[in-house]
Short mmCIF file of C-alpha atoms in Angstrom, two decimals:
data_model
loop_
_atom_site.label_atom_id
_atom_site.label_comp_id
_atom_site.label_asym_id
_atom_site.label_seq_id
_atom_site.Cartn_x
_atom_site.Cartn_y
_atom_site.Cartn_z
CA UNK A 15 -24.07 -28.81 26.06
CA UNK A 16 -23.32 -25.30 27.20
CA UNK A 17 -23.51 -26.41 30.83
CA UNK A 18 -20.91 -29.12 30.08
CA UNK A 19 -18.62 -26.53 28.49
CA UNK A 20 -18.89 -24.31 31.55
CA UNK A 21 -17.45 -26.92 33.82
CA UNK A 22 -14.13 -26.53 32.22
CA UNK A 23 -11.52 -23.75 32.03
CA UNK A 24 -11.61 -22.19 28.60
CA UNK A 25 -8.63 -20.73 26.66
CA UNK A 26 -10.08 -17.35 25.87
CA UNK A 27 -7.32 -15.19 24.41
CA UNK A 28 -3.60 -14.72 24.24
CA UNK A 29 -2.01 -13.04 27.22
CA UNK A 30 -0.34 -10.71 24.79
CA UNK A 31 -3.69 -9.37 23.64
CA UNK A 32 -4.23 -7.52 27.00
CA UNK A 33 -1.92 -4.67 28.14
CA UNK A 34 -1.79 -3.16 31.71
CA UNK A 35 -4.28 -0.13 31.56
CA UNK A 36 -4.75 -0.94 27.89
CA UNK A 37 -7.93 -1.05 25.83
CA UNK A 38 -10.59 -3.43 26.89
CA UNK A 39 -11.14 -6.34 24.43
CA UNK A 40 -14.59 -7.65 23.32
CA UNK A 41 -14.63 -11.37 23.99
CA UNK A 42 -17.37 -13.75 22.79
CA UNK A 43 -17.46 -17.03 24.65
CA UNK A 44 -20.29 -19.59 24.83
CA UNK A 45 -22.70 -16.97 23.38
CA UNK A 46 -21.97 -14.57 26.09
CA UNK A 47 -20.73 -10.98 25.26
CA UNK A 48 -17.78 -10.31 27.63
CA UNK A 49 -15.03 -7.72 28.23
CA UNK A 50 -11.42 -8.72 29.06
CA UNK A 51 -8.94 -6.18 30.45
CA UNK A 52 -5.70 -6.10 32.33
CA UNK A 53 -5.46 -3.73 35.38
CA UNK A 54 -2.55 -1.57 36.55
CA UNK A 55 -1.16 -4.45 38.54
CA UNK A 56 -1.24 -6.84 35.57
CA UNK A 57 -4.29 -8.75 36.87
CA UNK A 58 -6.81 -9.88 34.26
CA UNK A 59 -10.56 -9.27 34.48
CA UNK A 60 -13.32 -11.00 32.42
CA UNK A 61 -16.84 -9.81 32.86
CA UNK A 62 -20.15 -9.16 31.28
CA UNK A 63 -19.79 -6.24 28.94
CA UNK A 64 -22.84 -4.50 30.41
CA UNK A 65 -22.41 -2.17 33.44
CA UNK A 66 -24.73 -3.34 36.11
CA UNK A 67 -25.98 0.21 36.57
CA UNK A 68 -27.81 1.05 33.21
CA UNK A 69 -26.33 -1.70 31.00
CA UNK A 70 -24.13 0.59 28.92
CA UNK A 71 -21.19 -1.45 27.38
CA UNK A 72 -17.98 -1.39 29.36
CA UNK A 73 -16.11 -1.77 26.12
CA UNK A 74 -16.07 2.01 26.12
CA UNK A 75 -14.85 2.15 29.69
CA UNK A 76 -11.65 3.78 30.98
CA UNK A 77 -9.01 1.18 32.13
CA UNK A 78 -7.38 3.24 34.94
CA UNK A 79 -5.99 2.75 38.44
CA UNK A 80 -6.69 -0.89 38.96
CA UNK A 81 -10.23 -0.89 37.59
CA UNK A 82 -12.55 -0.36 34.62
CA UNK A 83 -14.68 2.76 34.84
CA UNK A 84 -18.00 3.04 32.89
CA UNK A 85 -18.06 6.23 30.97
CA UNK A 86 -21.86 6.62 31.30
CA UNK A 87 -21.98 7.55 35.02
CA UNK A 88 -18.41 6.80 36.23
CA UNK A 89 -19.00 3.57 38.11
CA UNK A 90 -15.82 1.60 38.45
CA UNK A 91 -15.22 -2.23 38.78
CA UNK A 92 -12.14 -4.27 39.65
CA UNK A 93 -11.22 -7.48 38.03
CA UNK A 94 -13.48 -9.55 40.40
CA UNK A 95 -16.40 -7.41 39.59
CA UNK A 96 -16.47 -5.41 42.82
CA UNK A 97 -17.72 -1.88 42.51
CA UNK A 98 -14.95 0.43 43.65
CA UNK A 99 -16.56 3.80 42.95
CA UNK A 100 -20.05 5.25 42.43
CA UNK A 101 -19.30 9.00 41.93
CA UNK A 102 -22.66 10.01 40.54
CA UNK A 103 -24.44 8.96 43.82
CA UNK A 104 -24.52 11.06 47.06
CA UNK A 105 -24.04 8.09 49.30
CA UNK A 106 -22.05 6.03 46.73
CA UNK A 107 -19.43 5.01 49.32
CA UNK A 108 -22.09 3.13 51.23
CA UNK A 109 -24.09 1.80 48.28
CA UNK A 110 -21.16 0.46 46.17
CA UNK A 111 -20.86 -2.78 48.24
CA UNK A 112 -24.32 -3.84 47.18
CA UNK A 113 -23.36 -3.78 43.41
CA UNK A 114 -21.30 -6.43 41.66
CA UNK A 115 -20.56 -6.79 37.98
CA UNK A 116 -20.93 -10.31 36.55
CA UNK A 117 -17.35 -11.46 36.58
CA UNK A 118 -15.75 -14.82 35.89
CA UNK A 119 -12.52 -16.40 37.36
CA UNK A 120 -9.46 -15.87 35.03
CA UNK A 121 -5.98 -17.29 35.16
CA UNK A 122 -2.91 -17.11 32.95
CA UNK A 123 -0.68 -19.95 31.97
CA UNK A 124 1.30 -21.05 28.87
CA UNK A 125 0.72 -17.59 27.16
CA UNK A 126 -3.01 -17.87 27.46
CA UNK A 127 -5.85 -16.25 29.52
CA UNK A 128 -8.07 -18.98 30.85
CA UNK A 129 -11.69 -18.31 31.95
CA UNK A 130 -13.96 -20.45 34.04
CA UNK A 131 -17.63 -19.74 33.38
CA UNK A 132 -19.16 -22.40 35.60
CA UNK A 133 -20.17 -22.01 39.35
CA UNK A 134 -17.74 -19.38 40.71
CA UNK A 135 -17.92 -20.86 44.20
CA UNK A 136 -16.76 -24.30 42.96
CA UNK A 137 -13.79 -23.70 40.62
CA UNK A 138 -11.97 -26.90 39.36
CA UNK A 139 -8.21 -27.14 38.91
CA UNK A 140 -6.62 -25.76 35.72
CA UNK A 141 -6.19 -28.20 32.83
CA UNK A 142 -3.26 -30.56 33.06
CA UNK A 143 -2.67 -31.55 29.39
CA UNK A 144 1.07 -31.46 28.76
CA UNK A 145 0.56 -28.70 26.08
CA UNK A 146 -1.18 -26.54 28.66
CA UNK A 147 1.81 -26.74 30.94
CA UNK A 148 4.45 -25.48 28.59
CA UNK A 149 6.43 -22.47 29.95
CA UNK A 150 5.39 -19.21 28.36
CA UNK A 151 8.76 -18.72 26.61
CA UNK A 152 8.68 -22.17 25.03
CA UNK A 153 5.05 -22.32 23.88
CA UNK A 154 3.66 -21.47 20.50
CA UNK A 155 0.20 -20.01 20.70
CA UNK A 156 -1.98 -19.49 17.63
CA UNK A 157 -5.59 -18.63 16.96
CA UNK A 158 -7.93 -18.88 14.01
CA UNK A 159 -11.56 -18.01 13.87
CA UNK A 160 -13.86 -20.47 12.00
CA UNK A 161 -17.41 -19.51 10.95
CA UNK A 162 -19.32 -22.76 11.90
CA UNK A 163 -20.33 -24.74 14.95
CA UNK A 164 -17.52 -26.04 17.17
CA UNK A 165 -18.27 -29.82 16.78
CA UNK A 166 -18.32 -29.93 12.97
CA UNK A 167 -15.11 -27.85 13.03
CA UNK A 168 -13.47 -30.22 15.55
CA UNK A 169 -14.62 -33.43 13.66
CA UNK A 170 -12.19 -32.60 10.80
CA UNK A 171 -9.36 -33.24 13.25
CA UNK A 172 -10.51 -36.72 14.12
CA UNK A 173 -11.50 -37.84 10.66
CA UNK A 174 -8.50 -39.91 9.59
CA UNK A 175 -9.68 -40.78 6.08
CA UNK A 176 -9.95 -37.26 4.70
CA UNK A 177 -6.29 -36.49 4.85
CA UNK A 178 -5.41 -38.69 1.89
CA UNK A 179 -7.88 -36.71 -0.18
CA UNK A 180 -8.47 -33.18 0.96
CA UNK A 181 -4.86 -32.51 1.92
CA UNK A 182 -2.76 -34.97 -0.03
CA UNK A 183 -4.87 -36.09 -2.93
CA UNK A 184 -2.18 -34.75 -5.26
CA UNK A 185 0.67 -36.54 -3.42
CA UNK A 186 2.16 -40.00 -3.86
CA UNK A 187 3.92 -42.18 -1.25
CA UNK A 188 7.26 -41.58 -3.03
CA UNK A 189 6.94 -37.89 -2.44
CA UNK A 190 7.65 -38.39 1.22
CA UNK A 191 10.71 -39.80 2.96
CA UNK A 192 10.23 -43.23 4.24
CA UNK A 193 9.67 -42.30 7.92
CA UNK A 194 7.47 -39.34 7.23
CA UNK A 195 4.12 -39.72 9.09
CA UNK A 196 2.11 -38.55 6.08
CA UNK A 197 3.50 -41.33 3.86
CA UNK A 198 1.00 -43.68 5.62
CA UNK A 199 -1.98 -41.66 4.65
CA UNK A 200 -1.21 -41.57 0.93
CA UNK A 201 -0.21 -45.24 0.80
CA UNK A 202 -3.62 -46.36 2.03
CA UNK A 203 -6.36 -43.83 1.47
CA UNK A 204 -9.02 -46.06 2.92
CA UNK A 205 -7.46 -46.67 6.34
CA UNK A 206 -8.19 -49.51 8.76
CA UNK A 207 -8.37 -48.34 12.37
CA UNK A 208 -9.44 -49.10 15.86
CA UNK A 209 -11.54 -46.76 18.04
CA UNK A 210 -11.72 -46.81 21.86
CA UNK A 211 -13.23 -44.72 24.68
CA UNK A 212 -10.50 -43.44 26.95
CA UNK A 213 -10.38 -41.69 30.34
CA UNK A 214 -9.91 -38.34 28.51
CA UNK A 215 -12.45 -38.91 25.71
CA UNK A 216 -11.84 -41.07 22.58
CA UNK A 217 -8.90 -42.32 20.68
CA UNK A 218 -8.27 -44.02 17.30
CA UNK A 219 -5.35 -46.04 15.99
CA UNK A 220 -5.02 -46.27 12.20
CA UNK A 221 -2.75 -49.02 11.12
CA UNK A 222 -1.03 -50.31 7.95
CA UNK A 223 1.43 -53.25 7.51
CA UNK A 224 4.77 -52.00 6.17
CA UNK A 225 6.92 -54.00 3.62
CA UNK A 226 9.44 -54.80 6.35
CA UNK A 227 6.78 -56.65 8.38
CA UNK A 228 6.24 -53.92 11.08
CA UNK A 229 2.88 -52.34 11.72
CA UNK A 230 2.64 -48.55 11.21
CA UNK A 231 0.36 -46.72 13.64
CA UNK A 232 -1.14 -43.20 13.57
CA UNK A 233 -2.87 -42.41 16.92
CA UNK A 234 -5.09 -39.40 17.57
CA UNK A 235 -7.21 -38.18 20.47
CA UNK A 236 -10.34 -36.26 21.40
CA UNK A 237 -10.14 -34.81 24.87
CA UNK A 238 -13.04 -33.23 26.76
CA UNK A 239 -14.55 -30.87 26.19
CA UNK A 240 -13.16 -29.75 22.79
CA UNK A 241 -9.51 -30.57 22.55
CA UNK A 242 -7.88 -32.75 19.72
CA UNK A 243 -4.45 -34.16 19.10
CA UNK A 244 -3.54 -34.84 15.40
CA UNK A 245 -1.35 -37.82 14.45
CA UNK A 246 0.98 -36.32 11.78
CA UNK A 247 4.11 -36.07 14.01
CA UNK A 248 6.45 -38.54 15.75
CA UNK A 249 4.69 -39.86 18.83
CA UNK A 250 7.79 -39.54 21.05
CA UNK A 251 8.16 -35.84 20.48
CA UNK A 252 4.81 -34.55 19.63
CA UNK A 253 3.54 -32.03 22.15
CA UNK A 254 0.65 -30.15 20.56
CA UNK A 255 -3.05 -29.73 20.97
CA UNK A 256 -5.96 -27.74 19.36
CA UNK A 257 -8.86 -26.36 21.28
CA UNK A 258 -12.20 -25.77 19.40
CA UNK A 259 -13.70 -23.12 21.65
CA UNK A 260 -17.34 -22.12 21.02
CA UNK A 261 -17.72 -18.41 20.55
CA UNK A 262 -21.37 -18.89 19.88
CA UNK A 263 -23.43 -21.54 18.02
CA UNK A 264 -22.06 -20.51 14.67
CA UNK A 265 -18.50 -19.41 15.38
CA UNK A 266 -15.49 -21.20 16.81
CA UNK A 267 -12.10 -19.87 17.95
CA UNK A 268 -9.41 -22.49 17.35
CA UNK A 269 -6.66 -22.31 19.82
CA UNK A 270 -3.32 -24.10 18.90
CA UNK A 271 -0.61 -24.87 21.46
CA UNK A 272 2.68 -26.58 20.75
CA UNK A 273 6.13 -26.92 22.28
CA UNK A 274 8.72 -24.94 20.38
CA UNK A 275 11.47 -27.27 21.71
CA UNK A 276 9.90 -30.54 20.56
CA UNK A 277 12.90 -32.50 19.12
CA UNK A 278 12.28 -33.41 15.50
CA UNK A 279 8.76 -32.21 15.49
CA UNK A 280 6.95 -32.40 12.15
CA UNK A 281 6.84 -28.88 10.75
CA UNK A 282 3.86 -29.29 8.47
CA UNK A 283 5.77 -28.80 5.18
CA UNK A 284 6.80 -32.06 3.56
CA UNK A 285 9.56 -31.69 0.97
CA UNK A 286 10.00 -33.30 -2.52
CA UNK A 287 13.46 -33.01 -4.04
CA UNK A 288 14.28 -30.34 -1.47
CA UNK A 289 11.27 -28.21 -2.33
CA UNK A 290 7.97 -27.80 -0.43
CA UNK A 291 5.08 -29.79 -1.86
CA UNK A 292 2.37 -27.44 -2.99
CA UNK A 293 -0.75 -27.33 -0.70
CA UNK A 294 1.13 -27.62 2.58
CA UNK A 295 1.95 -23.95 3.31
CA UNK A 296 2.19 -23.61 7.11
CA UNK A 297 1.08 -20.07 7.85
CA UNK A 298 -2.39 -18.47 8.03
CA UNK A 299 -2.73 -14.96 6.60
CA UNK A 300 -4.98 -12.86 8.69
CA UNK A 301 -7.26 -9.85 8.14
CA UNK A 302 -6.52 -7.03 10.47
CA UNK A 303 -8.23 -7.53 13.92
CA UNK A 304 -11.21 -5.27 14.49
CA UNK A 305 -12.97 -4.50 17.73
CA UNK A 306 -16.39 -6.20 16.88
CA UNK A 307 -17.50 -9.36 18.53
CA UNK A 308 -16.20 -11.53 15.60
CA UNK A 309 -13.27 -9.34 14.71
CA UNK A 310 -10.35 -11.36 16.15
CA UNK A 311 -8.09 -13.82 14.16
CA UNK A 312 -10.10 -14.03 10.97
CA UNK A 313 -8.22 -15.64 8.03
CA UNK A 314 -7.82 -13.63 4.80
CA UNK A 315 -8.93 -16.72 2.82
CA UNK A 316 -12.60 -17.04 3.62
CA UNK A 317 -16.00 -17.92 2.12
CA UNK A 318 -16.33 -14.47 0.46
CA UNK A 319 -13.37 -15.10 -1.76
CA UNK A 320 -13.80 -18.91 -2.03
CA UNK A 321 -10.79 -19.41 0.22
CA UNK A 322 -8.63 -18.06 -2.58
CA UNK A 323 -8.98 -21.29 -4.52
CA UNK A 324 -6.63 -21.69 -7.51
CA UNK A 325 -8.61 -23.71 -10.02
CA UNK A 326 -5.69 -23.97 -12.44
CA UNK A 327 -3.54 -25.56 -9.65
CA UNK A 328 -6.44 -27.96 -8.98
CA UNK A 329 -6.77 -28.87 -12.71
CA UNK A 330 -3.09 -29.56 -12.99
CA UNK A 331 -3.32 -31.71 -9.70
CA UNK A 332 -0.63 -29.50 -8.26
CA UNK A 333 -2.93 -29.02 -5.20
CA UNK A 334 -5.83 -31.41 -4.87
CA UNK A 335 -8.23 -28.75 -3.64
CA UNK A 336 -6.67 -25.74 -5.31
CA UNK A 337 -6.50 -24.28 -1.74
CA UNK A 338 -2.95 -23.66 -0.70
CA UNK A 339 -2.84 -24.49 2.98
CA UNK A 340 -3.91 -27.62 5.00
CA UNK A 341 -5.72 -25.62 7.72
CA UNK A 342 -7.58 -23.59 5.16
CA UNK A 343 -8.59 -26.62 3.31
CA UNK A 344 -10.31 -27.83 6.48
CA UNK A 345 -11.68 -24.35 6.98
CA UNK A 346 -13.29 -24.39 3.55
CA UNK A 347 -15.03 -27.81 3.79
CA UNK A 348 -16.27 -27.45 7.38
CA UNK A 349 -17.70 -23.88 6.76
CA UNK A 350 -19.20 -25.11 3.56
CA UNK A 351 -21.43 -27.35 5.52
CA UNK A 352 -23.25 -24.32 6.87
CA UNK A 353 -23.07 -22.67 10.27
CA UNK A 354 -24.63 -25.76 11.77
CA UNK A 355 -24.56 -29.06 10.01
CA UNK A 356 -27.89 -30.83 9.22
CA UNK A 357 -26.81 -34.24 10.41
CA UNK A 358 -30.00 -35.85 8.98
CA UNK A 359 -28.44 -35.36 5.59
CA UNK A 360 -25.42 -37.41 6.36
CA UNK A 361 -24.63 -40.96 5.32
CA UNK A 362 -21.99 -42.16 7.69
CA UNK A 363 -19.81 -45.15 6.86
CA UNK A 364 -17.16 -47.30 8.66
CA UNK A 365 -14.42 -44.71 8.06
CA UNK A 366 -16.43 -42.32 10.30
CA UNK A 367 -16.18 -44.55 13.38
CA UNK A 368 -14.17 -42.03 15.41
CA UNK A 369 -16.62 -39.25 14.59
CA UNK A 370 -19.54 -41.32 15.75
CA UNK A 371 -17.85 -42.55 18.82
CA UNK A 372 -16.93 -39.07 19.87
CA UNK A 373 -20.39 -37.56 19.25
CA UNK A 374 -21.81 -40.40 21.41
CA UNK A 375 -19.26 -39.86 24.20
CA UNK A 376 -19.93 -36.15 24.35
CA UNK A 377 -23.69 -36.61 24.20
CA UNK A 378 -23.68 -39.17 27.01
CA UNK A 379 -21.48 -36.92 29.21
CA UNK A 380 -23.87 -33.92 28.60
CA UNK A 381 -26.85 -36.09 29.48
CA UNK A 382 -25.15 -37.50 32.59
CA UNK A 383 -24.32 -34.01 33.79
CA UNK A 384 -27.98 -32.85 33.18
CA UNK A 385 -29.77 -35.88 34.56
CA UNK A 386 -27.54 -37.14 37.32
CA UNK A 387 -25.20 -34.21 38.07
CA UNK A 388 -22.20 -36.37 37.02
CA UNK A 389 -19.26 -34.15 36.24
CA UNK A 390 -17.65 -35.01 32.76
CA UNK A 391 -14.10 -36.33 32.45
CA UNK A 392 -11.20 -34.16 33.37
CA UNK A 393 -13.09 -31.60 35.48
CA UNK A 394 -12.12 -32.90 39.01
CA UNK A 395 -9.51 -35.21 37.64
CA UNK A 396 -7.56 -33.14 35.15
CA UNK A 397 -4.47 -35.43 35.49
CA UNK A 398 -6.26 -37.89 33.13
CA UNK A 399 -5.34 -35.60 30.30
CA UNK A 400 -1.65 -36.11 31.03
CA UNK A 401 -1.72 -39.56 29.39
CA UNK A 402 -3.20 -38.30 26.05
CA UNK A 403 -0.69 -37.99 23.24
CA UNK A 404 -0.89 -38.47 19.52
CA UNK A 405 1.53 -39.33 16.73
CA UNK A 406 2.98 -42.09 14.69
CA UNK A 407 5.09 -45.13 15.68
CA UNK A 408 5.80 -48.72 14.57
CA UNK A 409 5.28 -52.00 16.30
CA UNK A 410 5.76 -55.62 15.57
CA UNK A 411 2.78 -56.82 13.35
CA UNK A 412 1.00 -58.76 16.11
CA UNK A 413 1.26 -56.09 18.91
CA UNK A 414 -1.70 -54.84 20.76
CA UNK A 415 -2.06 -51.19 19.80
CA UNK A 416 -3.16 -49.92 23.25
CA UNK A 417 -0.40 -51.71 25.01
CA UNK A 418 2.08 -50.29 22.48
CA UNK A 419 0.55 -46.79 23.11
CA UNK A 420 1.40 -47.18 26.83
CA UNK A 421 4.90 -48.27 26.08
CA UNK A 422 5.44 -45.41 23.71
CA UNK A 423 4.06 -43.03 26.34
CA UNK A 424 6.65 -44.32 28.90
CA UNK A 425 9.44 -43.53 26.33
CA UNK A 426 8.11 -40.20 25.22
CA UNK A 427 9.99 -36.94 25.64
CA UNK A 428 8.14 -34.68 27.97
CA UNK A 429 8.05 -30.94 28.62
CA UNK A 430 10.38 -30.79 31.58
CA UNK A 431 8.46 -28.18 33.55
CA UNK A 432 5.25 -29.87 32.85
CA UNK A 433 6.56 -33.33 34.01
CA UNK A 434 7.71 -31.73 37.32
CA UNK A 435 4.32 -30.03 37.76
CA UNK A 436 2.35 -33.14 36.97
CA UNK A 437 1.30 -34.85 40.26
CA UNK A 438 -0.87 -37.88 39.85
CA UNK A 439 -4.15 -37.45 41.67
CA UNK A 440 -3.63 -33.66 42.04
#
């Protein structure tokens, strides 16, 4: 699975986390301990944290004059890993060309630093999801670290039946305005839905017949290698994605991208009688970042304080879980499974179809890469991700959901810059 992940550009950290000639940042990606830094010209370097001389950590290095200098013996490296200086060696000027730090290709777009950890002589195009093409000034970028395996964390986003309980078990349909996407989930807490493989991964369409004879749909996607699109927004205006980036086997960095200018986008805080419904607080409270390998973007609510659960609010059914925020409710249940879920203990049922289909799709792609060398979806053909969008919409009762999806996609409001940059077949 690690080889599959390495064939994609990975969102590693926010561009704002690196300052020119500023402090190097420890970065844990796919189990590798890396260092990220921005040089004097603003270029970003991502390399193994060990100096190739005696393996001292470059985290303690001096970021100066377009390079990172190891404080042990003064060897200096540029963003591509080239050795620029070997001052403790008599013939260092001649020897430095033979030494190269292990460095990965890095690029910046949409407020993110992207890293490619696959073959450095065969780098694919950058991702072409719409959310990954939002101009920096219009993009919202958020991170949250989760202490569990990436796949079990991701699966919460593609599990449509949990929302009516974990997040909205205390809510009733009349608590939401008629056209609110979440009204669907609390009206039918045992959803019926279709699942399909798609060019970008997998999709589901959960459906319910409305009183006026129309069919209500909630469509969500999994996109290779670890992206999800949730359905709780209007389909026509929803430009948002989450990346479940493996730090190591037991820690995940969730990267959330959305378009600030999405007209009418769902804010995440439904109202009842003009007041926010408890349990839907939109913001994550963070602990201060530290410089250790797992020190970035850790939520204040965590296993050590039981995610700040309020048992009185739970008993009053004010908040179904007693945990005040949707994202942290997901955090609590997925981390409670343990760092890596024992799937042999599971009893899967029809409402888990999307989870099962996605597991199978990812496993088959990893096997095809290993056994036949077949590249997984979206590596050489990143434009397939352009047609992935999630959200809610209505159709006539007898309409085909995938045809309706295509029609909705044609009518969708797109990020203007992203639409100009999208070139089919690029």
